[in-house]
């Protein structure tokens, strides 16, 4: 059986992918340093290795110990605000860590690599919806680290022939419908978990970061994509590489957007709880609208997101009411 290495498999998106792959009978090794991930999220059918990508000695031992067929790489720090305050931490952890991984992967002769990138590489896009042809203009260190890793993959492909797909996610949200895993960040910067914890009464109100944007209700619009749809896209991206296709980048979003106020209203509908909110000033670095043109992933990967906003909020609500970690 072909062995797959999943870095960051104890994290939010990684654990959802690992669950799907494990249930499909794939042979998996999850590598995670548990600095942000949760051991409870690691699927029992996968082998777990507590290793930091910056720890070259132990990382190399992992490559000696297992013969991987392919790598799916999630492990990274992913808070925009923290990356602005601590750029060194982000460049070291994300870029240096990924460089170690990519280098050892190439030395081990691995030919397939799926990378978790972000739509924030586009910065403030000119064209909405955003296609992969939009120019790359990151506006924070987090996005720069992700683009740097895409560039490293590109250069290493030319030198060593390791094919990759870079998957540029829009706003990952929702939880596995089974309720065993879901989103759990500490601190939690993301809108949907924040609104849901307000619905649970764990937060008095939600702060809406600006209502003077050029959008119909003045609040920012994002493309929220269910975490299991993202997991599906990784499996499709891996199959795409397994079929011998060339390296490429893909936007992963639903293709439609919702404003902050729409999220608050829909959470009220789903939970039956009225959410208190207060409009405060804009959060620095927030573009008004980020919505994916997902036609390339649909066309080339054969991917079709299945969950709509109601599903996203319903599954996330189930998780938050009975959060296990
Ligand atoms: N947002 C908000 N209040 C919050 C958290 C987020 O108004 O407490 C807004 C944020 O300004 C953005 C949207 O919600 O427009 C989504 O933010 P999130 O942090 O979830 O994802 P991002 O778009 O930054 O990746």
PDB file of N, CA and C in Angstrom, residues 234-297:
ATOM      1  N   UNK A 234      -8.063  17.880  -1.633  1.00  0.00           N
ATOM      2  CA  UNK A 234      -6.704  17.326  -1.468  1.00  0.00           C
ATOM      3  C   UNK A 234      -6.611  15.929  -2.062  1.00  0.00           C
ATOM      4  N   UNK A 235      -7.662  15.152  -1.863  1.00  0.00           N
ATOM      5  CA  UNK A 235      -7.659  13.789  -2.408  1.00  0.00           C
ATOM      6  C   UNK A 235      -7.669  13.866  -3.943  1.00  0.00           C
ATOM      7  N   UNK A 236      -8.474  14.788  -4.473  1.00  0.00           N
ATOM      8  CA  UNK A 236      -8.520  14.955  -5.930  1.00  0.00           C
ATOM      9  C   UNK A 236      -7.168  15.458  -6.459  1.00  0.00           C
ATOM     10  N   UNK A 237      -6.538  16.350  -5.708  1.00  0.00           N
ATOM     11  CA  UNK A 237      -5.234  16.888  -6.134  1.00  0.00           C
ATOM     12  C   UNK A 237      -4.171  15.787  -6.134  1.00  0.00           C
ATOM     13  N   UNK A 238      -4.271  14.885  -5.155  1.00  0.00           N
ATOM     14  CA  UNK A 238      -3.322  13.773  -5.095  1.00  0.00           C
ATOM     15  C   UNK A 238      -3.557  12.811  -6.266  1.00  0.00           C
ATOM     16  N   UNK A 239      -4.833  12.547  -6.560  1.00  0.00           N
ATOM     17  CA  UNK A 239      -5.153  11.663  -7.695  1.00  0.00           C
ATOM     18  C   UNK A 239      -4.653  12.295  -8.993  1.00  0.00           C
ATOM     19  N   UNK A 240      -4.775  13.599  -9.074  1.00  0.00           N
ATOM     20  CA  UNK A 240      -4.306  14.347 -10.250  1.00  0.00           C
ATOM     21  C   UNK A 240      -2.792  14.130 -10.425  1.00  0.00           C
ATOM     22  N   UNK A 241      -2.054  14.214  -9.330  1.00  0.00           N
ATOM     23  CA  UNK A 241      -0.596  13.986  -9.426  1.00  0.00           C
ATOM     24  C   UNK A 241      -0.305  12.508  -9.691  1.00  0.00           C
ATOM     25  N   UNK A 242      -1.079  11.620  -9.071  1.00  0.00           N
ATOM     26  CA  UNK A 242      -0.896  10.173  -9.302  1.00  0.00           C
ATOM     27  C   UNK A 242      -1.068   9.824 -10.775  1.00  0.00           C
ATOM     28  N   UNK A 243      -1.904  10.594 -11.475  1.00  0.00           N
ATOM     29  CA  UNK A 243      -2.136  10.316 -12.901  1.00  0.00           C
ATOM     30  C   UNK A 243      -1.045  10.910 -13.790  1.00  0.00           C
ATOM     31  N   UNK A 244      -0.007  11.473 -13.172  1.00  0.00           N
ATOM     32  CA  UNK A 244       1.136  11.951 -13.954  1.00  0.00           C
ATOM     33  C   UNK A 244       0.974  13.352 -14.507  1.00  0.00           C
ATOM     34  N   UNK A 245       0.028  14.119 -13.968  1.00  0.00           N
ATOM     35  CA  UNK A 245      -0.159  15.488 -14.461  1.00  0.00           C
ATOM     36  C   UNK A 245       0.911  16.441 -13.938  1.00  0.00           C
ATOM     37  N   UNK A 246       0.929  17.636 -14.542  1.00  0.00           N
ATOM     38  CA  UNK A 246       1.984  18.592 -14.187  1.00  0.00           C
ATOM     39  C   UNK A 246       1.596  19.408 -12.951  1.00  0.00           C
ATOM     40  N   UNK A 247       2.597  20.044 -12.352  1.00  0.00           N
ATOM     41  CA  UNK A 247       2.380  20.872 -11.166  1.00  0.00           C
ATOM     42  C   UNK A 247       1.447  22.024 -11.509  1.00  0.00           C
ATOM     43  N   UNK A 248       0.639  22.422 -10.509  1.00  0.00           N
ATOM     44  CA  UNK A 248      -0.282  23.528 -10.789  1.00  0.00           C
ATOM     45  C   UNK A 248      -0.809  24.106  -9.476  1.00  0.00           C
ATOM     46  N   UNK A 249      -1.456  25.279  -9.588  1.00  0.00           N
ATOM     47  CA  UNK A 249      -2.076  25.913  -8.412  1.00  0.00           C
ATOM     48  C   UNK A 249      -3.581  25.981  -8.639  1.00  0.00           C
ATOM     49  N   UNK A 250      -4.342  25.843  -7.544  1.00  0.00           N
ATOM     50  CA  UNK A 250      -5.801  25.836  -7.646  1.00  0.00           C
ATOM     51  C   UNK A 250      -6.409  26.653  -6.519  1.00  0.00           C
ATOM     52  N   UNK A 251      -7.383  27.487  -6.871  1.00  0.00           N
ATOM     53  CA  UNK A 251      -8.174  28.178  -5.849  1.00  0.00           C
ATOM     54  C   UNK A 251      -9.251  27.241  -5.343  1.00  0.00           C
ATOM     55  N   UNK A 252      -9.442  27.234  -4.021  1.00  0.00           N
ATOM     56  CA  UNK A 252     -10.498  26.403  -3.430  1.00  0.00           C
ATOM     57  C   UNK A 252     -11.458  27.260  -2.628  1.00  0.00           C
ATOM     58  N   UNK A 253     -12.592  27.538  -3.237  1.00  0.00           N
ATOM     59  CA  UNK A 253     -13.660  28.270  -2.559  1.00  0.00           C
ATOM     60  C   UNK A 253     -14.962  27.828  -3.203  1.00  0.00           C
ATOM     61  N   UNK A 254     -16.084  28.329  -2.677  1.00  0.00           N
ATOM     62  CA  UNK A 254     -17.375  27.920  -3.248  1.00  0.00           C
ATOM     63  C   UNK A 254     -17.730  28.737  -4.480  1.00  0.00           C
ATOM     64  N   UNK A 255     -17.106  29.923  -4.595  1.00  0.00           N
ATOM     65  CA  UNK A 255     -17.447  30.818  -5.696  1.00  0.00           C
ATOM     66  C   UNK A 255     -18.521  31.831  -5.305  1.00  0.00           C
ATOM     67  N   UNK A 256     -19.012  31.745  -4.062  1.00  0.00           N
ATOM     68  CA  UNK A 256     -19.933  32.809  -3.648  1.00  0.00           C
ATOM     69  C   UNK A 256     -19.543  33.295  -2.248  1.00  0.00           C
ATOM     70  N   UNK A 257     -19.899  34.542  -1.980  1.00  0.00           N
ATOM     71  CA  UNK A 257     -19.423  35.166  -0.743  1.00  0.00           C
ATOM     72  C   UNK A 257     -20.559  35.550   0.191  1.00  0.00           C
ATOM     73  N   UNK A 258     -20.212  35.703   1.465  1.00  0.00           N
ATOM     74  CA  UNK A 258     -21.174  36.182   2.456  1.00  0.00           C
ATOM     75  C   UNK A 258     -20.522  37.249   3.326  1.00  0.00           C
ATOM     76  N   UNK A 259     -21.331  38.247   3.685  1.00  0.00           N
ATOM     77  CA  UNK A 259     -20.797  39.337   4.502  1.00  0.00           C
ATOM     78  C   UNK A 259     -20.784  38.932   5.973  1.00  0.00           C
ATOM     79  N   UNK A 260     -20.064  39.705   6.769  1.00  0.00           N
ATOM     80  CA  UNK A 260     -20.009  39.441   8.217  1.00  0.00           C
ATOM     81  C   UNK A 260     -21.425  39.490   8.788  1.00  0.00           C
ATOM     82  N   UNK A 261     -22.207  40.471   8.367  1.00  0.00           N
ATOM     83  CA  UNK A 261     -23.585  40.562   8.894  1.00  0.00           C
ATOM     84  C   UNK A 261     -24.430  39.362   8.459  1.00  0.00           C
ATOM     85  N   UNK A 262     -24.228  38.875   7.240  1.00  0.00           N
ATOM     86  CA  UNK A 262     -24.970  37.674   6.802  1.00  0.00           C
ATOM     87  C   UNK A 262     -24.595  36.457   7.656  1.00  0.00           C
ATOM     88  N   UNK A 263     -23.334  36.368   8.018  1.00  0.00           N
ATOM     89  CA  UNK A 263     -22.909  35.243   8.869  1.00  0.00           C
ATOM     90  C   UNK A 263     -23.629  35.338  10.221  1.00  0.00           C
ATOM     91  N   UNK A 264     -23.647  36.524  10.780  1.00  0.00           N
ATOM     92  CA  UNK A 264     -24.300  36.691  12.092  1.00  0.00           C
ATOM     93  C   UNK A 264     -25.787  36.342  11.986  1.00  0.00           C
ATOM     94  N   UNK A 265     -26.448  36.804  10.924  1.00  0.00           N
ATOM     95  CA  UNK A 265     -27.883  36.510  10.748  1.00  0.00           C
ATOM     96  C   UNK A 265     -28.121  35.008  10.556  1.00  0.00           C
ATOM     97  N   UNK A 266     -27.271  34.374   9.730  1.00  0.00           N
ATOM     98  CA  UNK A 266     -27.477  32.939   9.473  1.00  0.00           C
ATOM     99  C   UNK A 266     -27.177  32.120  10.725  1.00  0.00           C
ATOM    100  N   UNK A 267     -26.213  32.547  11.524  1.00  0.00           N
ATOM    101  CA  UNK A 267     -25.967  31.851  12.799  1.00  0.00           C
ATOM    102  C   UNK A 267     -27.210  31.967  13.681  1.00  0.00           C
ATOM    103  N   UNK A 268     -27.834  33.123  13.689  1.00  0.00           N
ATOM    104  CA  UNK A 268     -29.085  33.272  14.473  1.00  0.00           C
ATOM    105  C   UNK A 268     -30.153  32.298  13.989  1.00  0.00           C
ATOM    106  N   UNK A 269     -30.281  32.165  12.646  1.00  0.00           N
ATOM    107  CA  UNK A 269     -31.266  31.224  12.094  1.00  0.00           C
ATOM    108  C   UNK A 269     -30.957  29.791  12.508  1.00  0.00           C
ATOM    109  N   UNK A 270     -29.683  29.411  12.375  1.00  0.00           N
ATOM    110  CA  UNK A 270     -29.291  28.016  12.632  1.00  0.00           C
ATOM    111  C   UNK A 270     -29.397  27.668  14.117  1.00  0.00           C
ATOM    112  N   UNK A 271     -29.026  28.606  14.982  1.00  0.00           N
ATOM    113  CA  UNK A 271     -28.950  28.293  16.415  1.00  0.00           C
ATOM    114  C   UNK A 271     -30.218  28.705  17.163  1.00  0.00           C
ATOM    115  N   UNK A 272     -30.984  29.596  16.551  1.00  0.00           N
ATOM    116  CA  UNK A 272     -32.165  30.117  17.253  1.00  0.00           C
ATOM    117  C   UNK A 272     -31.804  31.117  18.342  1.00  0.00           C
ATOM    118  N   UNK A 273     -30.568  31.591  18.335  1.00  0.00           N
ATOM    119  CA  UNK A 273     -30.118  32.548  19.363  1.00  0.00           C
ATOM    120  C   UNK A 273     -29.844  33.905  18.703  1.00  0.00           C
ATOM    121  N   UNK A 274     -30.384  34.955  19.264  1.00  0.00           N
ATOM    122  CA  UNK A 274     -30.086  36.291  18.744  1.00  0.00           C
ATOM    123  C   UNK A 274     -28.664  36.685  19.159  1.00  0.00           C
ATOM    124  N   UNK A 275     -27.854  37.136  18.182  1.00  0.00           N
ATOM    125  CA  UNK A 275     -26.449  37.446  18.475  1.00  0.00           C
ATOM    126  C   UNK A 275     -26.296  38.963  18.664  1.00  0.00           C
ATOM    127  N   UNK A 276     -25.721  39.361  19.787  1.00  0.00           N
ATOM    128  CA  UNK A 276     -25.405  40.787  19.985  1.00  0.00           C
ATOM    129  C   UNK A 276     -24.132  41.112  19.239  1.00  0.00           C
ATOM    130  N   UNK A 277     -24.130  42.233  18.553  1.00  0.00           N
ATOM    131  CA  UNK A 277     -22.872  42.643  17.929  1.00  0.00           C
ATOM    132  C   UNK A 277     -22.683  44.150  18.015  1.00  0.00           C
ATOM    133  N   UNK A 278     -21.440  44.538  17.883  1.00  0.00           N
ATOM    134  CA  UNK A 278     -21.112  45.962  17.919  1.00  0.00           C
ATOM    135  C   UNK A 278     -20.123  46.231  16.796  1.00  0.00           C
ATOM    136  N   UNK A 279     -20.381  47.273  16.016  1.00  0.00           N
ATOM    137  CA  UNK A 279     -19.467  47.600  14.924  1.00  0.00           C
ATOM    138  C   UNK A 279     -18.291  48.392  15.500  1.00  0.00           C
ATOM    139  N   UNK A 280     -17.077  47.900  15.221  1.00  0.00           N
ATOM    140  CA  UNK A 280     -15.876  48.635  15.656  1.00  0.00           C
ATOM    141  C   UNK A 280     -15.077  49.000  14.408  1.00  0.00           C
ATOM    142  N   UNK A 281     -13.840  49.472  14.630  1.00  0.00           N
ATOM    143  CA  UNK A 281     -13.076  49.893  13.456  1.00  0.00           C
ATOM    144  C   UNK A 281     -12.585  48.697  12.631  1.00  0.00           C
ATOM    145  N   UNK A 282     -12.195  49.004  11.411  1.00  0.00           N
ATOM    146  CA  UNK A 282     -11.674  47.968  10.509  1.00  0.00           C
ATOM    147  C   UNK A 282     -10.455  47.273  11.114  1.00  0.00           C
ATOM    148  N   UNK A 283     -10.290  46.014  10.768  1.00  0.00           N
ATOM    149  CA  UNK A 283      -9.064  45.299  11.154  1.00  0.00           C
ATOM    150  C   UNK A 283      -8.040  45.570  10.066  1.00  0.00           C
ATOM    151  N   UNK A 284      -6.832  46.031  10.445  1.00  0.00           N
ATOM    152  CA  UNK A 284      -5.856  46.360   9.398  1.00  0.00           C
ATOM    153  C   UNK A 284      -5.592  45.167   8.475  1.00  0.00           C
ATOM    154  N   UNK A 285      -5.491  45.431   7.189  1.00  0.00           N
ATOM    155  CA  UNK A 285      -5.117  44.385   6.233  1.00  0.00           C
ATOM    156  C   UNK A 285      -6.282  43.563   5.710  1.00  0.00           C
ATOM    157  N   UNK A 286      -7.527  43.903   6.095  1.00  0.00           N
ATOM    158  CA  UNK A 286      -8.683  43.132   5.611  1.00  0.00           C
ATOM    159  C   UNK A 286      -9.177  43.670   4.273  1.00  0.00           C
ATOM    160  N   UNK A 287      -9.057  42.906   3.170  1.00  0.00           N
ATOM    161  CA  UNK A 287      -9.664  43.350   1.903  1.00  0.00           C
ATOM    162  C   UNK A 287     -11.201  43.296   2.011  1.00  0.00           C
ATOM    163  N   UNK A 288     -11.908  44.144   1.250  1.00  0.00           N
ATOM    164  CA  UNK A 288     -13.369  44.211   1.333  1.00  0.00           C
ATOM    165  C   UNK A 288     -14.010  42.888   0.897  1.00  0.00           C
ATOM    166  N   UNK A 289     -13.546  42.356  -0.234  1.00  0.00           N
ATOM    167  CA  UNK A 289     -14.194  41.155  -0.797  1.00  0.00           C
ATOM    168  C   UNK A 289     -13.140  40.136  -1.229  1.00  0.00           C
ATOM    169  N   UNK A 290     -13.316  38.883  -0.793  1.00  0.00           N
ATOM    170  CA  UNK A 290     -12.478  37.777  -1.289  1.00  0.00           C
ATOM    171  C   UNK A 290     -13.402  36.628  -1.671  1.00  0.00           C
ATOM    172  N   UNK A 291     -13.575  36.433  -2.952  1.00  0.00           N
ATOM    173  CA  UNK A 291     -14.425  35.339  -3.448  1.00  0.00           C
ATOM    174  C   UNK A 291     -13.659  34.618  -4.563  1.00  0.00           C
ATOM    175  N   UNK A 292     -13.706  33.289  -4.528  1.00  0.00           N
ATOM    176  CA  UNK A 292     -12.913  32.493  -5.475  1.00  0.00           C
ATOM    177  C   UNK A 292     -13.603  32.340  -6.827  1.00  0.00           C
ATOM    178  N   UNK A 293     -12.819  32.388  -7.859  1.00  0.00           N
ATOM    179  CA  UNK A 293     -13.211  31.785  -9.135  1.00  0.00           C
ATOM    180  C   UNK A 293     -12.671  30.353  -9.033  1.00  0.00           C
ATOM    181  N   UNK A 294     -13.572  29.391  -8.806  1.00  0.00           N
ATOM    182  CA  UNK A 294     -13.115  28.010  -8.569  1.00  0.00           C
ATOM    183  C   UNK A 294     -13.211  27.145  -9.830  1.00  0.00           C
ATOM    184  N   UNK A 295     -13.373  27.804 -10.990  1.00  0.00           N
ATOM    185  CA  UNK A 295     -13.636  27.022 -12.207  1.00  0.00           C
ATOM    186  C   UNK A 295     -12.455  26.122 -12.592  1.00  0.00           C
ATOM    187  N   UNK A 296     -11.240  26.560 -12.254  1.00  0.00           N
ATOM    188  CA  UNK A 296     -10.078  25.740 -12.636  1.00  0.00           C
ATOM    189  C   UNK A 296     -10.058  24.415 -11.849  1.00  0.00           C
ATOM    190  N   UNK A 297     -10.291  24.501 -10.546  1.00  0.00           N
ATOM    191  CA  UNK A 297     -10.310  23.265  -9.729  1.00  0.00           C
ATOM    192  C   UNK A 297     -11.456  22.364 -10.170  1.00  0.00           C
TER     193      UNK A 297
END
